[in-house]
Amino acid sequence: MNRKKFITSLSVASVGATVLNPLSFAKTSLFDEPPVIKPHKLKSGDKLAIVAPGSYISEEELQDSIKNLNQLGFETTYSEKVLLQSGYFAGSDKDRTEDLMEKFSDKNVKGIVCARGGYGCSRILPMLDYNVIRANPKVLVGYSDVTALLYGIYQKSGLISFHGPVGTSSFNDYSVDNFKRVLMNPEQSGLFKNSESGEDENVYGVTSIVNGKGKGRFVGGNLSIMVSLIGTEYDVDYSGRIIFIEEVGEEPYRVDRMLTQLIQAGKFDHAAGVMMGIFRKCEVKEKSDLTAKSFNLMEVLKDRFGSLKIPVVYGMSFGHVKDKFTIPFGALAELDAGKQTFTLLEKAVN
């Protein structure tokens, strides 16, 4: 932080703490962000590296990842570290960090695809070399636990990365089309509509909780990971941003608890909009003690978001589902909650 700005902040706090805007103070102390950097776009024949920065993967999952990326027209590469196992991790924190940094440094690698999520990405955030990442901007794509990497890399280097398929995802026509539209054939402005294939169960359909339009840069990802980063140096400012959220396997009271933490932390106070994916397997479990009295998921979402004065929509095509958008973390977009669409207002790759 600029020394003069820091001293000024302390002076204001000392003489007028009751009128100081907490958000503005947080923005100068915790949320200083580097300029946004866009990675180079992908093209057919490019070499993509497969990494496992969180949970370990099997040989079968590695081969599935190779097959999926080859069918998209890419060459693939990986190191022996990708199949390491240490407890529930893909090798030690050091192993996973070195593997990811090697791929960012390798000039022959044009993009990086996480084979899966799981757990472990947040543990390596302090070990990444963000100067190297900034100097070697390339596509990084994944979702779920990979949310931690999207946050950390954007906050520390400014690089736009992508919430999209992992190597073992279902690369169906819808997901492939969205992947290519964002990463290979980007448009200066592109409208994105939800899938109508019926491939993914969505008991609530696409639901507009608060109608309206909002414009801002996309930030977000998996709800559990978003909450876990509050108070860390890897968290990002939600002010003026469109927050996208996905989750899997959490009962309504747990979703309630996590959203309440975000609300009480002031994360939505100055946001531009909220776009939720399909929260898969997030209803009350059949044998739960809460079954008879629990709110359902939609009741929780309407209760927590219904009073916000920004557009909020649920059930968009992303998350732990087959039909996926590829969402650029850090790119400028407009959300239309009433029409249940979003528009990228800039290319997310160069």
mmCIF file of C-alpha atoms in Angstrom:
data_model
loop_
_atom_site.group_PDB
_atom_site.id
_atom_site.type_symbol
_atom_site.label_atom_id
_atom_site.label_comp_id
_atom_site.label_asym_id
_atom_site.label_seq_id
_atom_site.Cartn_x
_atom_site.Cartn_y
_atom_site.Cartn_z
ATOM 1 C CA MET A 1 0.000 0.000 0.000
ATOM 2 C CA ASN A 2 1.099 3.575 -0.672
ATOM 3 C CA ARG A 3 2.644 4.893 2.592
ATOM 4 C CA LYS A 4 0.888 8.247 2.370
ATOM 5 C CA LYS A 5 -2.498 6.557 1.812
ATOM 6 C CA PHE A 6 -1.922 4.293 4.821
ATOM 7 C CA ILE A 7 -1.043 7.180 7.143
ATOM 8 C CA THR A 8 -4.074 9.125 5.910
ATOM 9 C CA SER A 9 -6.330 6.143 6.641
ATOM 10 C CA LEU A 10 -5.003 5.888 10.181
ATOM 11 C CA SER A 11 -5.502 9.623 10.744
ATOM 12 C CA VAL A 12 -9.124 9.501 9.628
ATOM 13 C CA ALA A 13 -9.771 6.472 11.828
ATOM 14 C CA SER A 14 -8.314 8.156 14.886
ATOM 15 C CA VAL A 15 -10.469 11.296 14.652
ATOM 16 C CA GLY A 16 -13.710 9.966 13.235
ATOM 17 C CA ALA A 17 -14.124 6.231 13.617
ATOM 18 C CA THR A 18 -17.901 6.531 13.847
ATOM 19 C CA VAL A 19 -18.200 8.029 10.354
ATOM 20 C CA LEU A 20 -15.551 5.934 8.626
ATOM 21 C CA ASN A 21 -16.940 3.659 5.923
ATOM 22 C CA PRO A 22 -15.660 0.170 6.844
ATOM 23 C CA LEU A 23 -15.767 -0.938 3.209
ATOM 24 C CA SER A 24 -13.546 1.869 2.002
ATOM 25 C CA PHE A 25 -11.015 1.072 4.711
ATOM 26 C CA ALA A 26 -11.091 -2.634 3.825
ATOM 27 C CA LYS A 27 -10.583 -1.756 0.187
ATOM 28 C CA THR A 28 -7.349 0.092 0.867
ATOM 29 C CA SER A 29 -5.987 -2.407 3.367
ATOM 30 C CA LEU A 30 -7.096 -5.841 2.221
ATOM 31 C CA PHE A 31 -8.394 -5.491 -1.316
ATOM 32 C CA ASP A 32 -5.716 -3.619 -3.246
ATOM 33 C CA GLU A 33 -5.757 -5.438 -6.579
ATOM 34 C CA PRO A 34 -3.223 -5.436 -9.425
ATOM 35 C CA PRO A 35 -4.305 -4.446 -12.956
ATOM 36 C CA VAL A 36 -6.353 -7.063 -14.796
ATOM 37 C CA ILE A 37 -4.333 -9.286 -17.134
ATOM 38 C CA LYS A 38 -5.872 -11.445 -19.859
ATOM 39 C CA PRO A 39 -4.283 -14.748 -20.928
ATOM 40 C CA HIS A 40 -3.665 -15.638 -24.549
ATOM 41 C CA LYS A 41 -6.543 -17.403 -26.273
ATOM 42 C CA LEU A 42 -6.339 -21.106 -27.034
ATOM 43 C CA LYS A 43 -6.243 -22.588 -30.515
ATOM 44 C CA SER A 44 -6.494 -26.102 -31.906
ATOM 45 C CA GLY A 45 -3.206 -27.961 -31.518
ATOM 46 C CA ASP A 46 -2.124 -26.042 -28.429
ATOM 47 C CA LYS A 47 -0.489 -28.010 -25.639
ATOM 48 C CA LEU A 48 -2.538 -28.028 -22.440
ATOM 49 C CA ALA A 49 -1.085 -29.188 -19.137
ATOM 50 C CA ILE A 50 -3.125 -31.400 -16.816
ATOM 51 C CA VAL A 51 -2.575 -30.749 -13.103
ATOM 52 C CA ALA A 52 -4.096 -31.950 -9.829
ATOM 53 C CA PRO A 53 -3.706 -29.024 -7.392
ATOM 54 C CA GLY A 54 -6.136 -30.434 -4.827
ATOM 55 C CA SER A 55 -7.297 -34.014 -4.292
ATOM 56 C CA TYR A 56 -5.485 -36.958 -5.848
ATOM 57 C CA ILE A 57 -6.617 -38.513 -9.106
ATOM 58 C CA SER A 58 -6.480 -42.065 -10.420
ATOM 59 C CA GLU A 59 -4.777 -43.247 -13.601
ATOM 60 C CA GLU A 60 -8.260 -43.684 -15.084
ATOM 61 C CA GLU A 61 -9.146 -40.048 -14.302
ATOM 62 C CA LEU A 62 -5.898 -38.909 -15.887
ATOM 63 C CA GLN A 63 -6.641 -40.898 -19.043
ATOM 64 C CA ASP A 64 -10.190 -39.492 -19.147
ATOM 65 C CA SER A 65 -8.745 -35.987 -18.956
ATOM 66 C CA ILE A 66 -6.291 -36.704 -21.768
ATOM 67 C CA LYS A 67 -9.047 -38.181 -23.942
ATOM 68 C CA ASN A 68 -11.410 -35.251 -23.339
ATOM 69 C CA LEU A 69 -8.808 -32.624 -24.212
ATOM 70 C CA ASN A 70 -7.504 -34.563 -27.214
ATOM 71 C CA GLN A 71 -11.042 -34.737 -28.594
ATOM 72 C CA LEU A 72 -11.192 -30.951 -28.384
ATOM 73 C CA GLY A 73 -8.137 -30.789 -30.646
ATOM 74 C CA PHE A 74 -5.476 -30.106 -28.019
ATOM 75 C CA GLU A 75 -2.227 -31.854 -27.239
ATOM 76 C CA THR A 76 -1.700 -32.676 -23.575
ATOM 77 C CA THR A 77 1.203 -32.857 -21.193
ATOM 78 C CA TYR A 78 1.613 -33.706 -17.518
ATOM 79 C CA SER A 79 4.321 -34.624 -15.055
ATOM 80 C CA GLU A 80 4.655 -37.674 -12.846
ATOM 81 C CA LYS A 81 3.551 -35.465 -9.946
ATOM 82 C CA VAL A 82 -0.042 -35.498 -11.199
ATOM 83 C CA LEU A 83 -0.526 -39.072 -9.934
ATOM 84 C CA LEU A 84 1.123 -38.617 -6.544
ATOM 85 C CA GLN A 85 -0.947 -39.285 -3.439
ATOM 86 C CA SER A 86 -0.492 -38.035 0.116
ATOM 87 C CA GLY A 87 -3.579 -38.757 2.180
ATOM 88 C CA TYR A 88 -6.410 -37.076 0.307
ATOM 89 C CA PHE A 89 -4.035 -34.776 -1.596
ATOM 90 C CA ALA A 90 -2.321 -35.218 -4.967
ATOM 91 C CA GLY A 91 1.078 -35.272 -3.316
ATOM 92 C CA SER A 92 2.407 -32.808 -0.763
ATOM 93 C CA ASP A 93 1.663 -29.089 -0.839
ATOM 94 C CA LYS A 94 5.192 -28.628 -2.214
ATOM 95 C CA ASP A 95 4.609 -31.200 -4.964
ATOM 96 C CA ARG A 96 1.356 -29.594 -6.087
ATOM 97 C CA THR A 97 2.817 -26.104 -5.986
ATOM 98 C CA GLU A 98 5.880 -27.102 -8.009
ATOM 99 C CA ASP A 99 3.775 -28.888 -10.597
ATOM 100 C CA LEU A 100 1.509 -25.883 -11.137
ATOM 101 C CA MET A 101 4.380 -23.387 -11.237
ATOM 102 C CA GLU A 102 6.326 -25.563 -13.693
ATOM 103 C CA LYS A 103 3.345 -25.430 -16.053
ATOM 104 C CA PHE A 104 3.064 -21.651 -15.792
ATOM 105 C CA SER A 105 6.803 -21.327 -16.504
ATOM 106 C CA ASP A 106 6.855 -23.787 -19.438
ATOM 107 C CA LYS A 107 6.721 -21.758 -22.670
ATOM 108 C CA ASN A 108 5.404 -24.788 -24.571
ATOM 109 C CA VAL A 109 2.311 -24.984 -22.362
ATOM 110 C CA LYS A 110 -0.453 -22.695 -23.608
ATOM 111 C CA GLY A 111 -3.091 -23.496 -20.993
ATOM 112 C CA ILE A 112 -3.638 -25.419 -17.755
ATOM 113 C CA VAL A 113 -6.618 -27.649 -16.970
ATOM 114 C CA CYS A 114 -7.238 -29.019 -13.479
ATOM 115 C CA ALA A 115 -8.113 -32.712 -13.630
ATOM 116 C CA ARG A 116 -10.520 -32.383 -10.696
ATOM 117 C CA GLY A 117 -11.286 -30.339 -7.601
ATOM 118 C CA GLY A 118 -11.666 -32.102 -4.267
ATOM 119 C CA TYR A 119 -9.763 -30.277 -1.544
ATOM 120 C CA GLY A 120 -6.323 -28.760 -1.230
ATOM 121 C CA CYS A 121 -6.013 -25.752 -3.529
ATOM 122 C CA SER A 122 -6.240 -23.188 -0.732
ATOM 123 C CA ARG A 123 -3.269 -24.785 1.048
ATOM 124 C CA ILE A 124 -0.879 -23.934 -1.784
ATOM 125 C CA LEU A 125 -1.887 -20.275 -2.217
ATOM 126 C CA PRO A 126 0.946 -18.944 0.016
ATOM 127 C CA MET A 127 3.482 -21.001 -1.960
ATOM 128 C CA LEU A 128 2.651 -19.805 -5.487
ATOM 129 C CA ASP A 129 4.964 -17.333 -7.241
ATOM 130 C CA TYR A 130 2.514 -14.705 -8.439
ATOM 131 C CA ASN A 131 5.250 -12.736 -10.206
ATOM 132 C CA VAL A 132 5.924 -15.750 -12.415
ATOM 133 C CA ILE A 133 2.198 -16.178 -13.043
ATOM 134 C CA ARG A 134 1.857 -12.498 -13.948
ATOM 135 C CA ALA A 135 4.791 -12.777 -16.362
ATOM 136 C CA ASN A 136 3.378 -15.920 -17.996
ATOM 137 C CA PRO A 137 -0.350 -15.256 -18.402
ATOM 138 C CA LYS A 138 -2.111 -18.378 -19.601
ATOM 139 C CA VAL A 139 -5.523 -19.952 -19.319
ATOM 140 C CA LEU A 140 -6.236 -21.821 -16.076
ATOM 141 C CA VAL A 141 -9.594 -23.596 -15.903
ATOM 142 C CA GLY A 142 -11.454 -25.610 -13.263
ATOM 143 C CA TYR A 143 -14.264 -25.322 -10.708
ATOM 144 C CA SER A 144 -15.311 -26.439 -7.226
ATOM 145 C CA ASP A 145 -12.181 -26.400 -5.000
ATOM 146 C CA VAL A 146 -10.249 -24.736 -7.844
ATOM 147 C CA THR A 147 -12.185 -21.624 -6.760
ATOM 148 C CA ALA A 148 -9.326 -21.001 -4.309
ATOM 149 C CA LEU A 149 -6.854 -20.721 -7.202
ATOM 150 C CA LEU A 150 -9.165 -18.426 -9.141
ATOM 151 C CA TYR A 151 -9.360 -16.114 -6.107
ATOM 152 C CA GLY A 152 -5.687 -16.172 -5.208
ATOM 153 C CA ILE A 153 -4.368 -15.755 -8.734
ATOM 154 C CA TYR A 154 -6.735 -12.881 -9.514
ATOM 155 C CA GLN A 155 -6.091 -11.098 -6.215
ATOM 156 C CA LYS A 156 -2.318 -11.490 -6.313
ATOM 157 C CA SER A 157 -1.530 -11.281 -10.040
ATOM 158 C CA GLY A 158 -4.612 -9.787 -11.720
ATOM 159 C CA LEU A 159 -4.813 -12.704 -14.154
ATOM 160 C CA ILE A 160 -8.277 -13.671 -15.411
ATOM 161 C CA SER A 161 -8.818 -17.406 -14.931
ATOM 162 C CA PHE A 162 -11.836 -19.543 -15.696
ATOM 163 C CA HIS A 163 -14.558 -21.334 -13.741
ATOM 164 C CA GLY A 164 -15.311 -24.143 -16.167
ATOM 165 C CA PRO A 165 -14.911 -27.854 -16.855
ATOM 166 C CA VAL A 166 -12.201 -29.906 -15.189
ATOM 167 C CA GLY A 167 -10.459 -32.646 -17.155
ATOM 168 C CA THR A 168 -12.880 -35.319 -15.971
ATOM 169 C CA SER A 169 -16.036 -33.287 -16.683
ATOM 170 C CA SER A 170 -18.688 -34.217 -19.235
ATOM 171 C CA PHE A 171 -17.540 -32.407 -22.366
ATOM 172 C CA ASN A 172 -20.928 -32.439 -24.062
ATOM 173 C CA ASP A 173 -21.929 -30.160 -26.925
ATOM 174 C CA TYR A 174 -23.237 -27.388 -24.676
ATOM 175 C CA SER A 175 -20.146 -27.264 -22.461
ATOM 176 C CA VAL A 176 -17.768 -27.502 -25.417
ATOM 177 C CA ASP A 177 -19.581 -24.698 -27.262
ATOM 178 C CA ASN A 178 -19.322 -22.406 -24.228
ATOM 179 C CA PHE A 179 -15.682 -23.394 -23.636
ATOM 180 C CA LYS A 180 -14.776 -22.492 -27.226
ATOM 181 C CA ARG A 181 -16.802 -19.258 -27.240
ATOM 182 C CA VAL A 182 -14.866 -17.951 -24.260
ATOM 183 C CA LEU A 183 -11.398 -19.425 -24.690
ATOM 184 C CA MET A 184 -10.916 -20.030 -28.420
ATOM 185 C CA ASN A 185 -13.294 -17.858 -30.436
ATOM 186 C CA PRO A 186 -14.041 -14.924 -28.147
ATOM 187 C CA GLU A 187 -16.474 -12.192 -29.126
ATOM 188 C CA GLN A 188 -16.155 -8.581 -28.012
ATOM 189 C CA SER A 189 -19.693 -8.918 -26.628
ATOM 190 C CA GLY A 190 -21.503 -12.244 -26.275
ATOM 191 C CA LEU A 191 -24.899 -13.247 -24.860
ATOM 192 C CA PHE A 192 -24.987 -16.496 -22.875
ATOM 193 C CA LYS A 193 -28.214 -18.444 -22.373
ATOM 194 C CA ASN A 194 -28.959 -21.380 -20.116
ATOM 195 C CA SER A 195 -29.064 -24.936 -21.388
ATOM 196 C CA GLU A 196 -32.452 -26.338 -22.320
ATOM 197 C CA SER A 197 -31.273 -29.925 -22.787
ATOM 198 C CA GLY A 198 -32.772 -31.262 -19.553
ATOM 199 C CA GLU A 199 -29.535 -33.121 -18.871
ATOM 200 C CA ASP A 200 -29.263 -31.682 -15.387
ATOM 201 C CA GLU A 201 -31.915 -32.043 -12.711
ATOM 202 C CA ASN A 202 -33.078 -28.660 -11.500
ATOM 203 C CA VAL A 203 -36.236 -28.956 -9.403
ATOM 204 C CA TYR A 204 -36.697 -25.166 -9.175
ATOM 205 C CA GLY A 205 -35.923 -24.364 -12.774
ATOM 206 C CA VAL A 206 -34.235 -21.036 -13.413
ATOM 207 C CA THR A 207 -35.666 -18.688 -10.785
ATOM 208 C CA SER A 208 -35.397 -14.892 -10.765
ATOM 209 C CA ILE A 209 -35.283 -13.998 -7.065
ATOM 210 C CA VAL A 210 -34.764 -10.269 -7.653
ATOM 211 C CA ASN A 211 -35.317 -8.903 -11.168
ATOM 212 C CA GLY A 212 -33.068 -6.320 -12.734
ATOM 213 C CA LYS A 213 -29.755 -5.819 -14.485
ATOM 214 C CA GLY A 214 -26.305 -5.436 -13.030
ATOM 215 C CA LYS A 215 -22.917 -4.741 -14.588
ATOM 216 C CA GLY A 216 -19.522 -5.575 -13.156
ATOM 217 C CA ARG A 217 -16.613 -7.985 -13.186
ATOM 218 C CA PHE A 218 -17.349 -11.635 -12.459
ATOM 219 C CA VAL A 219 -15.957 -13.031 -9.191
ATOM 220 C CA GLY A 220 -17.061 -16.084 -7.248
ATOM 221 C CA GLY A 221 -17.146 -19.858 -7.454
ATOM 222 C CA ASN A 222 -17.872 -22.563 -4.915
ATOM 223 C CA LEU A 223 -19.743 -21.234 -1.885
ATOM 224 C CA SER A 224 -17.798 -23.223 0.717
ATOM 225 C CA ILE A 225 -14.477 -22.003 -0.642
ATOM 226 C CA MET A 226 -15.690 -18.411 -0.953
ATOM 227 C CA VAL A 227 -16.619 -18.406 2.732
ATOM 228 C CA SER A 228 -13.344 -20.046 3.751
ATOM 229 C CA LEU A 229 -11.331 -17.208 2.169
ATOM 230 C CA ILE A 230 -13.011 -14.396 4.129
ATOM 231 C CA GLY A 231 -10.388 -12.645 6.240
ATOM 232 C CA THR A 232 -7.460 -13.984 4.206
ATOM 233 C CA GLU A 233 -5.205 -12.031 1.878
ATOM 234 C CA TYR A 234 -6.626 -14.037 -1.035
ATOM 235 C CA ASP A 235 -10.195 -12.806 -0.678
ATOM 236 C CA VAL A 236 -11.451 -10.366 -3.313
ATOM 237 C CA ASP A 237 -13.573 -7.235 -3.159
ATOM 238 C CA TYR A 238 -17.200 -7.831 -4.174
ATOM 239 C CA SER A 239 -17.945 -4.120 -4.630
ATOM 240 C CA GLY A 240 -19.398 -3.462 -8.067
ATOM 241 C CA ARG A 241 -18.969 -7.130 -8.977
ATOM 242 C CA ILE A 242 -21.326 -9.825 -10.235
ATOM 243 C CA ILE A 243 -20.993 -12.681 -7.769
ATOM 244 C CA PHE A 244 -21.410 -16.161 -9.234
ATOM 245 C CA ILE A 245 -21.972 -19.028 -6.795
ATOM 246 C CA GLU A 246 -22.215 -22.817 -7.036
ATOM 247 C CA GLU A 247 -22.397 -25.597 -4.452
ATOM 248 C CA VAL A 248 -22.901 -29.343 -4.068
ATOM 249 C CA GLY A 249 -23.862 -31.674 -1.227
ATOM 250 C CA GLU A 250 -24.744 -29.080 1.409
ATOM 251 C CA GLU A 251 -28.103 -29.185 3.233
ATOM 252 C CA PRO A 252 -30.221 -26.007 3.324
ATOM 253 C CA TYR A 253 -29.188 -25.049 6.870
ATOM 254 C CA ARG A 254 -25.524 -25.218 5.840
ATOM 255 C CA VAL A 255 -26.185 -23.086 2.747
ATOM 256 C CA ASP A 256 -28.059 -20.678 5.058
ATOM 257 C CA ARG A 257 -25.097 -20.541 7.435
ATOM 258 C CA MET A 258 -22.592 -19.800 4.673
ATOM 259 C CA LEU A 259 -24.741 -17.156 3.001
ATOM 260 C CA THR A 260 -25.365 -15.570 6.391
ATOM 261 C CA GLN A 261 -21.625 -15.330 6.960
ATOM 262 C CA LEU A 262 -21.177 -13.601 3.597
ATOM 263 C CA ILE A 263 -24.030 -11.221 4.397
ATOM 264 C CA GLN A 264 -22.751 -10.398 7.878
ATOM 265 C CA ALA A 265 -19.276 -9.837 6.452
ATOM 266 C CA GLY A 266 -20.806 -7.172 4.206
ATOM 267 C CA LYS A 267 -19.841 -9.003 1.056
ATOM 268 C CA PHE A 268 -23.059 -8.194 -0.827
ATOM 269 C CA ASP A 269 -23.472 -4.615 0.428
ATOM 270 C CA HIS A 270 -22.065 -3.024 -2.720
ATOM 271 C CA ALA A 271 -22.249 -5.926 -5.177
ATOM 272 C CA ALA A 272 -23.762 -5.466 -8.637
ATOM 273 C CA GLY A 273 -25.627 -8.780 -8.797
ATOM 274 C CA VAL A 274 -25.712 -12.450 -7.802
ATOM 275 C CA MET A 275 -25.804 -15.310 -10.307
ATOM 276 C CA MET A 276 -26.225 -18.790 -8.846
ATOM 277 C CA GLY A 277 -25.762 -22.060 -10.641
ATOM 278 C CA ILE A 278 -27.613 -25.282 -9.874
ATOM 279 C CA PHE A 279 -26.942 -26.257 -6.253
ATOM 280 C CA ARG A 280 -26.821 -30.020 -6.775
ATOM 281 C CA LYS A 281 -27.767 -32.370 -3.920
ATOM 282 C CA CYS A 282 -28.435 -29.443 -1.590
ATOM 283 C CA GLU A 283 -31.795 -30.519 -0.201
ATOM 284 C CA VAL A 284 -32.409 -32.102 3.205
ATOM 285 C CA LYS A 285 -31.147 -35.651 3.357
ATOM 286 C CA GLU A 286 -33.910 -38.244 3.673
ATOM 287 C CA LYS A 287 -32.710 -39.592 7.016
ATOM 288 C CA SER A 288 -31.847 -36.229 8.505
ATOM 289 C CA ASP A 289 -33.408 -35.209 11.842
ATOM 290 C CA LEU A 290 -34.292 -31.916 10.156
ATOM 291 C CA THR A 291 -36.350 -33.485 7.343
ATOM 292 C CA ALA A 292 -39.800 -32.708 8.720
ATOM 293 C CA LYS A 293 -39.124 -29.115 9.778
ATOM 294 C CA SER A 294 -36.429 -27.893 7.421
ATOM 295 C CA PHE A 295 -36.751 -25.079 4.925
ATOM 296 C CA ASN A 296 -36.023 -26.241 1.418
ATOM 297 C CA LEU A 297 -33.173 -24.776 -0.591
ATOM 298 C CA MET A 298 -35.257 -22.220 -2.477
ATOM 299 C CA GLU A 299 -36.855 -20.962 0.738
ATOM 300 C CA VAL A 300 -33.382 -20.346 2.116
ATOM 301 C CA LEU A 301 -32.217 -18.554 -1.032
ATOM 302 C CA LYS A 302 -35.277 -16.303 -1.172
ATOM 303 C CA ASP A 303 -34.963 -15.505 2.534
ATOM 304 C CA ARG A 304 -31.260 -14.623 2.296
ATOM 305 C CA PHE A 305 -31.331 -12.808 -1.054
ATOM 306 C CA GLY A 306 -34.909 -11.571 -1.438
ATOM 307 C CA SER A 307 -34.325 -8.268 0.325
ATOM 308 C CA LEU A 308 -31.209 -7.347 -1.643
ATOM 309 C CA LYS A 309 -31.631 -4.433 -4.019
ATOM 310 C CA ILE A 310 -29.501 -6.022 -6.726
ATOM 311 C CA PRO A 311 -30.441 -8.618 -9.384
ATOM 312 C CA VAL A 312 -30.364 -12.203 -8.116
ATOM 313 C CA VAL A 313 -31.038 -15.344 -10.161
ATOM 314 C CA TYR A 314 -30.774 -19.061 -9.354
ATOM 315 C CA GLY A 315 -30.383 -22.129 -11.572
ATOM 316 C CA MET A 316 -27.988 -20.923 -14.250
ATOM 317 C CA SER A 317 -25.949 -23.467 -16.203
ATOM 318 C CA PHE A 318 -22.851 -23.982 -14.087
ATOM 319 C CA GLY A 319 -21.711 -25.891 -11.040
ATOM 320 C CA HIS A 320 -21.519 -29.632 -10.419
ATOM 321 C CA VAL A 321 -23.632 -30.298 -13.498
ATOM 322 C CA LYS A 322 -23.094 -31.614 -17.028
ATOM 323 C CA ASP A 323 -24.066 -28.474 -18.967
ATOM 324 C CA LYS A 324 -21.552 -25.761 -18.020
ATOM 325 C CA PHE A 325 -20.763 -22.198 -18.849
ATOM 326 C CA THR A 326 -17.086 -21.273 -18.822
ATOM 327 C CA ILE A 327 -17.116 -18.135 -16.664
ATOM 328 C CA PRO A 328 -14.122 -15.762 -16.741
ATOM 329 C CA PHE A 329 -13.206 -14.743 -13.208
ATOM 330 C CA GLY A 330 -12.389 -11.048 -13.506
ATOM 331 C CA ALA A 331 -14.015 -10.248 -16.861
ATOM 332 C CA LEU A 332 -16.595 -7.494 -17.296
ATOM 333 C CA ALA A 333 -20.165 -8.729 -17.754
ATOM 334 C CA GLU A 334 -23.818 -7.762 -17.435
ATOM 335 C CA LEU A 335 -26.364 -9.958 -15.654
ATOM 336 C CA ASP A 336 -30.051 -9.793 -16.592
ATOM 337 C CA ALA A 337 -31.849 -11.629 -13.786
ATOM 338 C CA GLY A 338 -35.267 -11.155 -15.390
ATOM 339 C CA LYS A 339 -34.259 -12.654 -18.736
ATOM 340 C CA GLN A 340 -31.966 -15.124 -16.949
ATOM 341 C CA THR A 341 -28.986 -14.427 -19.189
ATOM 342 C CA PHE A 342 -25.602 -12.787 -18.953
ATOM 343 C CA THR A 343 -23.496 -10.951 -21.507
ATOM 344 C CA LEU A 344 -19.720 -10.777 -21.568
ATOM 345 C CA LEU A 345 -18.865 -7.167 -22.335
ATOM 346 C CA GLU A 346 -15.276 -7.861 -23.325
ATOM 347 C CA LYS A 347 -13.088 -10.665 -24.560
ATOM 348 C CA ALA A 348 -11.617 -12.559 -21.624
ATOM 349 C CA VAL A 349 -8.543 -13.629 -23.624
ATOM 350 C CA ASN A 350 -6.183 -11.825 -25.968
#
